Short mmCIF file of C-alpha atoms in Angstrom, two decimals:
data_model
loop_
_atom_site.label_atom_id
_atom_site.label_comp_id
_atom_site.label_asym_id
_atom_site.label_seq_id
_atom_site.Cartn_x
_atom_site.Cartn_y
_atom_site.Cartn_z
CA UNK A 44 0.00 0.00 0.00
CA UNK A 45 1.15 3.58 -0.76
CA UNK A 46 1.21 5.95 2.21
CA UNK A 47 0.76 9.75 1.62
CA UNK A 48 3.63 11.93 2.81
CA UNK A 49 3.31 13.38 6.29
CA UNK A 50 2.11 17.01 6.41
CA UNK A 51 4.77 19.74 6.80
CA UNK A 52 5.91 20.20 10.34
CA UNK A 53 7.32 23.35 11.85
CA UNK A 54 10.65 22.94 13.50
CA UNK A 55 9.46 23.93 16.96
CA UNK A 56 8.60 22.25 20.24
CA UNK A 57 5.70 20.29 18.65
CA UNK A 58 7.82 18.56 16.03
CA UNK A 59 8.45 15.26 17.85
CA UNK A 60 4.85 14.95 19.05
CA UNK A 61 3.49 15.39 15.51
CA UNK A 62 5.91 12.85 14.03
CA UNK A 63 4.93 10.31 16.66
CA UNK A 64 1.29 10.84 15.74
CA UNK A 65 1.95 10.18 12.04
CA UNK A 66 3.96 7.07 12.83
CA UNK A 67 1.21 5.76 15.06
CA UNK A 68 -1.36 6.24 12.28
CA UNK A 69 0.85 4.39 9.82
CA UNK A 70 1.37 1.56 12.33
CA UNK A 71 -2.36 1.25 12.89
CA UNK A 72 -2.96 1.01 9.13
CA UNK A 73 -0.30 -1.72 8.79
CA UNK A 74 -1.76 -3.66 11.69
CA UNK A 75 -5.22 -3.48 10.17
CA UNK A 76 -3.84 -4.65 6.83
CA UNK A 77 -2.08 -7.62 8.45
CA UNK A 78 -5.21 -8.54 10.37
CA UNK A 79 -7.21 -8.33 7.17
CA UNK A 80 -4.80 -10.63 5.30
CA UNK A 81 -4.76 -13.07 8.22
CA UNK A 82 -8.54 -13.10 8.38
CA UNK A 83 -8.79 -13.65 4.63
CA UNK A 84 -6.26 -16.52 4.83
CA UNK A 85 -8.26 -18.09 7.65
CA UNK A 86 -11.45 -17.82 5.61
CA UNK A 87 -9.79 -19.43 2.60
CA UNK A 88 -8.33 -22.21 4.74
CA UNK A 89 -11.73 -22.85 6.29
CA UNK A 90 -13.36 -22.95 2.87
CA UNK A 91 -10.78 -25.48 1.71
CA UNK A 92 -11.16 -27.45 4.97
CA UNK A 93 -7.40 -27.31 5.59
CA UNK A 94 -6.73 -27.82 9.31
CA UNK A 95 -4.13 -25.68 11.09
CA UNK A 96 -0.79 -27.32 11.88
CA UNK A 97 1.95 -26.32 14.35
CA UNK A 98 4.51 -23.81 13.06
CA UNK A 99 7.78 -24.89 11.48
CA UNK A 100 10.59 -25.11 14.05
CA UNK A 101 14.18 -26.31 14.17
CA UNK A 102 14.47 -30.09 13.95
CA UNK A 103 15.70 -31.95 17.02
CA UNK A 104 16.42 -35.53 15.98
CA UNK A 105 16.64 -38.12 18.73
CA UNK A 106 17.09 -41.65 17.33
CA UNK A 107 17.01 -43.25 20.77
CA UNK A 108 17.56 -46.96 21.30
CA UNK A 109 15.73 -50.25 21.53
CA UNK A 110 16.64 -51.58 24.97
CA UNK A 111 16.17 -55.02 26.53
CA UNK A 112 12.71 -55.72 27.88
CA UNK A 113 12.68 -54.80 31.59
CA UNK A 114 11.96 -57.62 34.02
CA UNK A 115 8.26 -58.52 34.06
CA UNK A 116 7.43 -55.68 31.67
CA UNK A 117 4.26 -56.17 29.64
CA UNK A 118 2.39 -53.94 27.20
CA UNK A 119 -0.65 -52.16 28.60
CA UNK A 120 -4.20 -52.48 27.22
CA UNK A 121 -7.59 -51.00 28.20
CA UNK A 122 -9.58 -52.43 31.11
CA UNK A 123 -11.26 -55.80 30.42
CA UNK A 124 -8.62 -56.69 27.81
CA UNK A 125 -5.66 -59.01 28.30
CA UNK A 126 -2.35 -59.10 26.46
CA UNK A 127 -0.01 -62.06 26.20
CA UNK A 128 3.08 -63.11 24.31
CA UNK A 129 1.93 -64.96 21.20
CA UNK A 130 5.36 -65.72 19.70
CA UNK A 131 8.95 -64.90 20.67
CA UNK A 132 12.22 -64.92 18.71
CA UNK A 133 10.61 -63.91 15.42
CA UNK A 134 13.43 -61.79 13.92
CA UNK A 135 12.26 -58.41 12.58
CA UNK A 136 8.61 -59.55 12.62
CA UNK A 137 6.65 -57.16 10.42
CA UNK A 138 3.50 -57.89 8.40
CA UNK A 139 1.21 -60.87 9.08
CA UNK A 140 -1.53 -62.63 7.13
CA UNK A 141 -3.58 -65.76 7.74
CA UNK A 142 -3.53 -68.56 5.17
CA UNK A 143 -6.80 -70.33 4.31
CA UNK A 144 -6.01 -73.15 6.78
CA UNK A 145 -5.23 -70.81 9.69
CA UNK A 146 -1.43 -70.76 9.41
CA UNK A 147 0.02 -67.33 10.19
CA UNK A 148 2.52 -66.07 7.58
CA UNK A 149 4.97 -63.42 8.84
CA UNK A 150 7.44 -61.35 6.81
CA UNK A 151 10.98 -60.92 8.13
CA UNK A 152 12.70 -58.30 5.93
CA UNK A 153 15.98 -58.41 7.83
CA UNK A 154 16.21 -62.15 7.10
CA UNK A 155 14.90 -61.89 3.52
CA UNK A 156 12.36 -64.48 4.63
CA UNK A 157 8.71 -65.34 5.11
CA UNK A 158 7.99 -67.75 7.98
CA UNK A 159 4.92 -69.71 9.08
CA UNK A 160 3.60 -70.03 12.63
CA UNK A 161 1.23 -72.98 13.06
CA UNK A 162 -0.82 -73.91 16.10
CA UNK A 163 -2.14 -77.31 17.12
CA UNK A 164 -2.84 -76.21 20.69
CA UNK A 165 -6.17 -75.46 22.33
CA UNK A 166 -5.06 -71.96 23.35
CA UNK A 167 -4.15 -71.06 19.78
CA UNK A 168 -0.52 -70.26 20.55
CA UNK A 169 1.86 -71.47 17.79
CA UNK A 170 3.86 -74.62 18.49
CA UNK A 171 5.35 -75.19 15.02
CA UNK A 172 7.47 -72.95 12.77
CA UNK A 173 8.49 -73.26 9.14
CA UNK A 174 10.42 -71.11 6.71
CA UNK A 175 8.25 -70.80 3.63
CA UNK A 176 10.97 -69.07 1.59
CA UNK A 177 14.25 -67.28 2.24
CA UNK A 178 16.39 -65.31 -0.16
CA UNK A 179 20.10 -64.66 0.01
CA UNK A 180 21.00 -63.46 3.54
CA UNK A 181 21.24 -59.66 3.37
CA UNK A 182 24.40 -57.64 3.80
CA UNK A 183 23.31 -55.14 6.36
CA UNK A 184 23.84 -51.43 5.88
CA UNK A 185 22.39 -48.57 7.86
CA UNK A 186 19.67 -49.80 10.19
CA UNK A 187 16.26 -48.40 10.89
CA UNK A 188 12.86 -48.51 9.30
CA UNK A 189 13.22 -47.93 5.61
CA UNK A 190 17.03 -47.81 5.65
CA UNK A 191 18.34 -51.33 5.18
CA UNK A 192 20.97 -52.86 2.92
CA UNK A 193 20.88 -52.08 -0.79
CA UNK A 194 18.76 -54.78 -2.47
CA UNK A 195 20.14 -57.21 -5.00
CA UNK A 196 19.17 -57.22 -8.65
CA UNK A 197 15.43 -57.65 -9.08
CA UNK A 198 15.12 -61.27 -10.18
CA UNK A 199 12.15 -62.08 -7.97
CA UNK A 200 14.21 -63.53 -5.13
CA UNK A 201 12.97 -62.55 -1.68
CA UNK A 202 14.52 -59.18 -0.92
CA UNK A 203 13.30 -57.35 2.15
CA UNK A 204 9.79 -58.85 1.87
CA UNK A 205 7.06 -56.88 3.62
CA UNK A 206 3.44 -57.06 2.44
CA UNK A 207 1.68 -60.44 2.10
CA UNK A 208 -1.67 -61.45 0.56
CA UNK A 209 -3.36 -64.71 -0.45
CA UNK A 210 -5.41 -64.79 -3.64
CA UNK A 211 -6.72 -67.64 -5.79
CA UNK A 212 -4.00 -70.20 -5.11
CA UNK A 213 -1.09 -67.78 -4.74
CA UNK A 214 0.81 -66.03 -1.99
CA UNK A 215 1.65 -62.49 -3.14
CA UNK A 216 4.76 -60.86 -1.65
CA UNK A 217 5.83 -57.24 -1.83
CA UNK A 218 9.62 -57.30 -1.99
CA UNK A 219 11.33 -53.94 -1.81
CA UNK A 220 12.29 -54.22 -5.49
CA UNK A 221 9.66 -56.54 -6.96
CA UNK A 222 6.11 -57.77 -6.77
CA UNK A 223 6.03 -61.58 -6.91
CA UNK A 224 3.70 -64.48 -6.27
CA UNK A 225 4.23 -68.09 -5.21
CA UNK A 226 1.95 -71.00 -6.01
CA UNK A 227 0.25 -72.10 -2.81
CA UNK A 228 -2.00 -74.95 -1.86
CA UNK A 229 -3.58 -75.20 1.56
CA UNK A 230 -1.16 -76.50 4.16
CA UNK A 231 2.06 -75.82 2.23
CA UNK A 232 4.97 -75.13 4.58
CA UNK A 233 7.56 -74.43 1.91
CA UNK A 234 7.46 -72.76 -1.50
CA UNK A 235 7.00 -75.42 -4.17
CA UNK A 236 9.01 -73.52 -6.77
CA UNK A 237 10.53 -70.18 -7.70
CA UNK A 238 8.36 -67.07 -7.58
CA UNK A 239 6.68 -65.54 -10.57
CA UNK A 240 7.84 -61.95 -10.86
CA UNK A 241 4.91 -59.71 -11.75
CA UNK A 242 6.52 -56.27 -11.66
CA UNK A 243 9.77 -54.49 -10.92
CA UNK A 244 9.58 -51.98 -8.08
CA UNK A 245 12.10 -49.27 -7.28
CA UNK A 246 14.07 -50.64 -4.35
CA UNK A 247 16.90 -48.28 -3.50
CA UNK A 248 17.24 -45.45 -0.99
CA UNK A 249 14.91 -44.92 1.93
CA UNK A 250 11.43 -46.32 2.52
CA UNK A 251 11.81 -49.97 1.61
CA UNK A 252 8.35 -51.25 2.57
CA UNK A 253 6.06 -52.53 -0.20
CA UNK A 254 2.63 -53.47 1.08
CA UNK A 255 0.00 -55.34 -0.96
CA UNK A 256 -3.81 -55.43 -0.83
CA UNK A 257 -6.50 -56.90 -3.09
CA UNK A 258 -9.73 -55.10 -3.91
CA UNK A 259 -12.85 -56.67 -2.44
CA UNK A 260 -13.79 -58.33 -5.73
CA UNK A 261 -10.21 -59.56 -6.22
CA UNK A 262 -9.86 -57.93 -9.61
CA UNK A 263 -7.27 -55.33 -8.64
CA UNK A 264 -4.09 -55.38 -6.56
CA UNK A 265 -2.77 -52.29 -4.77
CA UNK A 266 0.92 -51.81 -3.93
CA UNK A 267 2.27 -49.03 -1.70
CA UNK A 268 5.68 -47.57 -2.61
CA UNK A 269 7.32 -44.88 -0.48
CA UNK A 270 9.41 -41.95 -1.69
CA UNK A 271 13.12 -42.18 -2.34
CA UNK A 272 13.92 -39.48 0.19
CA UNK A 273 12.48 -36.81 2.46
CA UNK A 274 11.05 -34.05 0.27
CA UNK A 275 12.49 -33.57 -3.21
CA UNK A 276 11.04 -34.78 -6.49
CA UNK A 277 13.67 -37.41 -7.23
CA UNK A 278 11.98 -40.76 -7.68
CA UNK A 279 8.54 -39.44 -8.61
CA UNK A 280 9.06 -39.93 -12.34
CA UNK A 281 9.92 -43.25 -13.93
CA UNK A 282 10.66 -44.76 -10.52
CA UNK A 283 6.94 -44.54 -9.65
CA UNK A 284 7.45 -43.77 -5.97
CA UNK A 285 5.47 -41.91 -3.28
CA UNK A 286 2.25 -43.49 -4.47
CA UNK A 287 -0.14 -46.41 -4.38
CA UNK A 288 0.07 -48.44 -7.57
CA UNK A 289 -2.65 -50.60 -9.09
CA UNK A 290 -2.26 -53.86 -11.04
CA UNK A 291 -4.30 -56.74 -12.33
CA UNK A 292 -3.64 -59.94 -10.34
CA UNK A 293 -1.22 -61.14 -13.04
CA UNK A 294 0.86 -57.95 -12.85
CA UNK A 295 -0.51 -56.33 -16.00
CA UNK A 296 -2.52 -53.13 -16.20
CA UNK A 297 -0.25 -50.89 -14.12
CA UNK A 298 -1.56 -47.45 -13.29
CA UNK A 299 -1.14 -44.87 -10.55
CA UNK A 300 -4.05 -45.20 -8.13
CA UNK A 301 -3.07 -42.24 -5.88
CA UNK A 302 0.03 -40.03 -5.60
CA UNK A 303 1.66 -37.40 -3.42
CA UNK A 304 1.92 -39.93 -0.56
CA UNK A 305 5.40 -39.56 0.93
CA UNK A 306 5.57 -43.01 2.50
CA UNK A 307 2.30 -44.98 2.47
CA UNK A 308 2.70 -48.23 4.38
CA UNK A 309 -0.45 -49.76 5.86
CA UNK A 310 -3.22 -50.80 3.46
CA UNK A 311 -6.72 -52.00 4.37
CA UNK A 312 -10.27 -52.09 3.02
CA UNK A 313 -12.94 -50.31 5.06
CA UNK A 314 -15.61 -52.86 6.04
CA UNK A 315 -18.72 -52.87 3.91
CA UNK A 316 -17.10 -50.70 1.23
CA UNK A 317 -14.56 -50.82 -1.59
CA UNK A 318 -12.63 -47.94 -0.01
CA UNK A 319 -8.86 -48.35 0.40
CA UNK A 320 -7.26 -46.86 3.52
CA UNK A 321 -3.57 -46.25 4.09
CA UNK A 322 -1.24 -44.94 6.80
CA UNK A 323 1.40 -42.39 5.75
CA UNK A 324 4.70 -41.23 7.22
CA UNK A 325 5.00 -37.51 6.49
CA UNK A 326 8.21 -35.48 6.01
CA UNK A 327 10.99 -34.72 8.50
CA UNK A 328 13.04 -31.77 9.76
CA UNK A 329 10.24 -29.25 10.29
CA UNK A 330 10.25 -29.50 14.08
CA UNK A 331 8.90 -31.76 16.81
CA UNK A 332 5.24 -31.43 15.87
CA UNK A 333 5.17 -30.59 12.15
CA UNK A 334 3.71 -32.01 10.08
CA UNK A 335 1.31 -34.59 11.50
CA UNK A 336 1.37 -38.13 10.16
CA UNK A 337 -1.97 -39.48 9.01
CA UNK A 338 -4.23 -42.34 8.06
CA UNK A 339 -6.80 -41.72 5.38
CA UNK A 340 -9.22 -43.13 2.88
CA UNK A 341 -7.66 -43.01 -0.57
CA UNK A 342 -9.45 -41.47 -3.51
CA UNK A 343 -8.82 -42.93 -6.94
CA UNK A 344 -6.64 -40.39 -8.77
CA UNK A 345 -6.17 -38.35 -5.59
CA UNK A 346 -3.08 -36.24 -4.87
CA UNK A 347 -1.99 -35.80 -1.23
CA UNK A 348 0.66 -33.08 -1.43
CA UNK A 349 4.13 -34.61 -1.37
CA UNK A 350 6.63 -33.10 -2.00
CA UNK A 351 5.14 -29.63 -2.48
CA UNK A 352 2.75 -29.44 0.48
CA UNK A 353 1.45 -31.33 3.48
CA UNK A 354 -1.97 -31.78 5.10
CA UNK A 355 -3.67 -30.13 2.15
CA UNK A 356 -2.28 -26.77 1.09
CA UNK A 357 0.45 -26.18 3.69
CA UNK A 358 3.33 -25.40 1.33
CA UNK A 359 6.81 -26.77 2.07
CA UNK A 360 9.06 -23.79 1.32
CA UNK A 361 12.11 -26.07 0.98
CA UNK A 362 10.76 -27.48 -2.29
CA UNK A 363 10.58 -25.56 -5.59
CA UNK A 364 6.87 -25.06 -6.25
CA UNK A 365 6.63 -26.43 -9.78
CA UNK A 366 3.01 -27.60 -9.56
CA UNK A 367 0.91 -24.88 -7.88
CA UNK A 368 -2.28 -26.11 -9.50
CA UNK A 369 -1.62 -29.58 -8.13
CA UNK A 370 -1.17 -28.18 -4.62
CA UNK A 371 -4.52 -26.41 -4.88
CA UNK A 372 -6.25 -29.77 -5.14
CA UNK A 373 -4.14 -31.59 -2.53
CA UNK A 374 -6.50 -33.71 -0.44
CA UNK A 375 -6.69 -33.23 3.33
CA UNK A 376 -6.30 -36.64 5.09
CA UNK A 377 -9.10 -38.04 7.23
CA UNK A 378 -7.26 -38.63 10.54
CA UNK A 379 -4.17 -36.77 11.74
CA UNK A 380 -1.64 -38.54 13.99
CA UNK A 381 1.10 -36.86 16.09
CA UNK A 382 4.19 -36.00 14.04
CA UNK A 383 7.00 -38.46 13.46
CA UNK A 384 5.26 -41.36 15.21
CA UNK A 385 5.67 -43.49 12.05
CA UNK A 386 2.33 -45.25 11.41
CA UNK A 387 2.94 -48.59 9.70
CA UNK A 388 0.43 -51.45 9.75
CA UNK A 389 -3.33 -50.89 9.90
CA UNK A 390 -6.31 -53.20 10.30
CA UNK A 391 -10.04 -52.67 10.60
CA UNK A 392 -11.62 -54.71 13.36
CA UNK A 393 -13.90 -57.19 11.61
CA UNK A 394 -14.25 -59.68 14.47
CA UNK A 395 -17.01 -60.07 17.04
CA UNK A 396 -15.02 -60.77 20.22
CA UNK A 397 -14.40 -57.10 21.10
CA UNK A 398 -17.21 -54.81 22.33
CA UNK A 399 -19.39 -52.86 19.91
CA UNK A 400 -17.22 -49.76 20.29
CA UNK A 401 -14.47 -51.54 18.33
CA UNK A 402 -16.57 -53.01 15.51
CA UNK A 403 -15.39 -51.74 12.11
CA UNK A 404 -12.92 -49.37 13.80
CA UNK A 405 -9.30 -48.99 12.72
CA UNK A 406 -6.16 -50.10 14.56
CA UNK A 407 -2.91 -48.33 13.60
CA UNK A 408 0.57 -49.47 14.71
CA UNK A 409 2.93 -46.57 15.45
CA UNK A 410 6.55 -47.67 15.07
CA UNK A 411 7.94 -44.68 16.98
CA UNK A 412 9.74 -41.42 16.31
CA UNK A 413 13.35 -40.47 15.64
CA UNK A 414 12.99 -36.95 14.20
CA UNK A 415 11.80 -35.21 17.37
CA UNK A 416 13.29 -34.46 20.79
CA UNK A 417 11.10 -36.89 22.78
CA UNK A 418 9.19 -40.04 21.92
CA UNK A 419 6.03 -40.10 19.86
CA UNK A 420 4.52 -43.43 18.93
CA UNK A 421 5.82 -46.89 19.92
CA UNK A 422 2.22 -47.97 20.55
CA UNK A 423 -0.99 -49.02 18.82
CA UNK A 424 -3.86 -46.56 18.54
CA UNK A 425 -7.51 -47.15 17.78
CA UNK A 426 -9.92 -44.98 15.77
CA UNK A 427 -13.62 -45.74 16.32
CA UNK A 428 -16.00 -45.35 13.38
CA UNK A 429 -19.61 -44.24 13.49
CA UNK A 430 -21.75 -44.41 10.35
CA UNK A 431 -18.57 -44.99 8.35
CA UNK A 432 -16.84 -41.86 9.68
CA UNK A 433 -13.73 -41.84 11.92
CA UNK A 434 -13.80 -40.47 15.45
CA UNK A 435 -11.11 -39.34 17.90
CA UNK A 436 -7.86 -41.29 18.27
CA UNK A 437 -7.51 -43.52 21.36
CA UNK A 438 -4.52 -45.34 22.83
CA UNK A 439 -4.92 -49.13 22.75
CA UNK A 440 -1.58 -50.94 23.23
CA UNK A 441 1.06 -48.96 25.13
CA UNK A 442 3.86 -49.47 27.67
CA UNK A 443 6.87 -49.97 25.40
CA UNK A 444 8.56 -46.63 26.15
CA UNK A 445 11.13 -46.69 28.97
CA UNK A 446 12.40 -43.11 28.80
CA UNK A 447 10.70 -40.61 26.44
CA UNK A 448 13.48 -38.06 26.94
CA UNK A 449 16.11 -40.54 25.73
CA UNK A 450 13.60 -42.10 23.31
CA UNK A 451 14.39 -45.55 24.71
CA UNK A 452 11.81 -48.30 24.19
CA UNK A 453 11.77 -52.08 24.39
CA UNK A 454 9.27 -52.70 21.62
CA UNK A 455 8.19 -51.16 18.29
CA UNK A 456 4.78 -52.16 16.86
CA UNK A 457 4.58 -52.76 13.10
CA UNK A 458 1.74 -55.00 11.93
CA UNK A 459 -1.83 -55.47 13.16
CA UNK A 460 -3.96 -58.49 12.23
CA UNK A 461 -7.37 -59.71 13.38
CA UNK A 462 -7.32 -63.44 14.17
CA UNK A 463 -10.06 -65.89 13.13
CA UNK A 464 -11.41 -65.89 16.71
CA UNK A 465 -11.56 -62.08 16.88
CA UNK A 466 -8.39 -61.45 18.89
CA UNK A 467 -5.83 -58.95 17.63
CA UNK A 468 -2.16 -59.69 16.90
CA UNK A 469 0.54 -57.01 16.94
CA UNK A 470 4.03 -57.65 15.58
CA UNK A 471 6.96 -55.98 17.35
CA UNK A 472 10.16 -55.79 15.31
CA UNK A 473 12.06 -54.09 18.14
CA UNK A 474 11.59 -57.04 20.48
CA UNK A 475 11.23 -59.70 17.73
CA UNK A 476 7.87 -60.70 19.20
CA UNK A 477 4.18 -60.98 18.38
CA UNK A 478 1.57 -60.03 20.99
CA UNK A 479 -2.05 -61.19 21.28
CA UNK A 480 -4.82 -59.02 22.73
CA UNK A 481 -8.11 -60.60 23.79
CA UNK A 482 -11.26 -59.26 25.39
CA UNK A 483 -12.19 -60.91 28.67
CA UNK A 484 -15.16 -58.78 29.71
#
């Protein structure tokens, strides 16, 4: 805005008083202008349904440590629930899926293996173990979620396997660098032959997890692929990263189902619908509380902001804004989760053992933070649903954190699976365990 020059002032005893008056008027005008712009921005944000987020601050990374389980330590669950150790010594236990005969298949990325836990006991605890398939033992590099050894050439061999799904006589596996399937007949304890490679996936850099999910009618297969790095565009082109991909069951028909998802990991179908849900790890180095992570329903063809913006239209000033029109249509996620808590596996509760409050609600495993000063995550949360809409986040499985200031914990949840009897299993790759939660009433 242009300000008119101050009126002439005589050089006498009133000079300073008059100048102060002019300056005060100018200051008031500037304040009003700023308030007007702020109000207009708030109106626009409200119209676009973009929630406020904490301001950008200096990053305070705190990797912390996974420490031995303290004596007699157990996870904590809500009243009327019980938690027990389902399986121990399951190295790097991550995603889990039940086979048609009730065997539990578990991916072990650090071992390049998929193992089977089988139970012949009345209490349902596994008493037999088999290795369904194991690739070449990995040469370990930098540790941590999403930062393992560089994968071998993509020939279909098991390489950091993560997501698992059964479909029409096959076990589908999401390796970090390939989508494959193995022939499977009920009761198999070992792969009967080499895998059929359906697609190459980009498997270098950060964010190694590749989850898999079939549509309800079984005609489409969804694969989640995280970004190559924190915020820049590298990897969004021919590498097809930071997105959920779609295929036919035989690996043909590739297309981008949704994009702008920095690191989508968990995949699940909302009960009674064909709606895909995912859990996403948002970007780092914007402070302890910015931006939130999230879990959300996924719209076909939707764009969710990465790398240009987060949580709708909150622009990341570190990234050249090459696609402003794309940012304008960035979708706001359904449920925000505290920053840097690293949501991984998700599962809707489709059993009948738990009370009504939990029916069709969503469990989300939070692996735990490293890019903030104190601990976020290292627990399982629950999101109740009413009339198909999510409610407020609740803690469900906690007690793994020993010292939040040091970010020390003795367990790190990864996968969540509903058992055939309606219990819930949670894999813990920090403690190499699987936990079972049951409702006792």
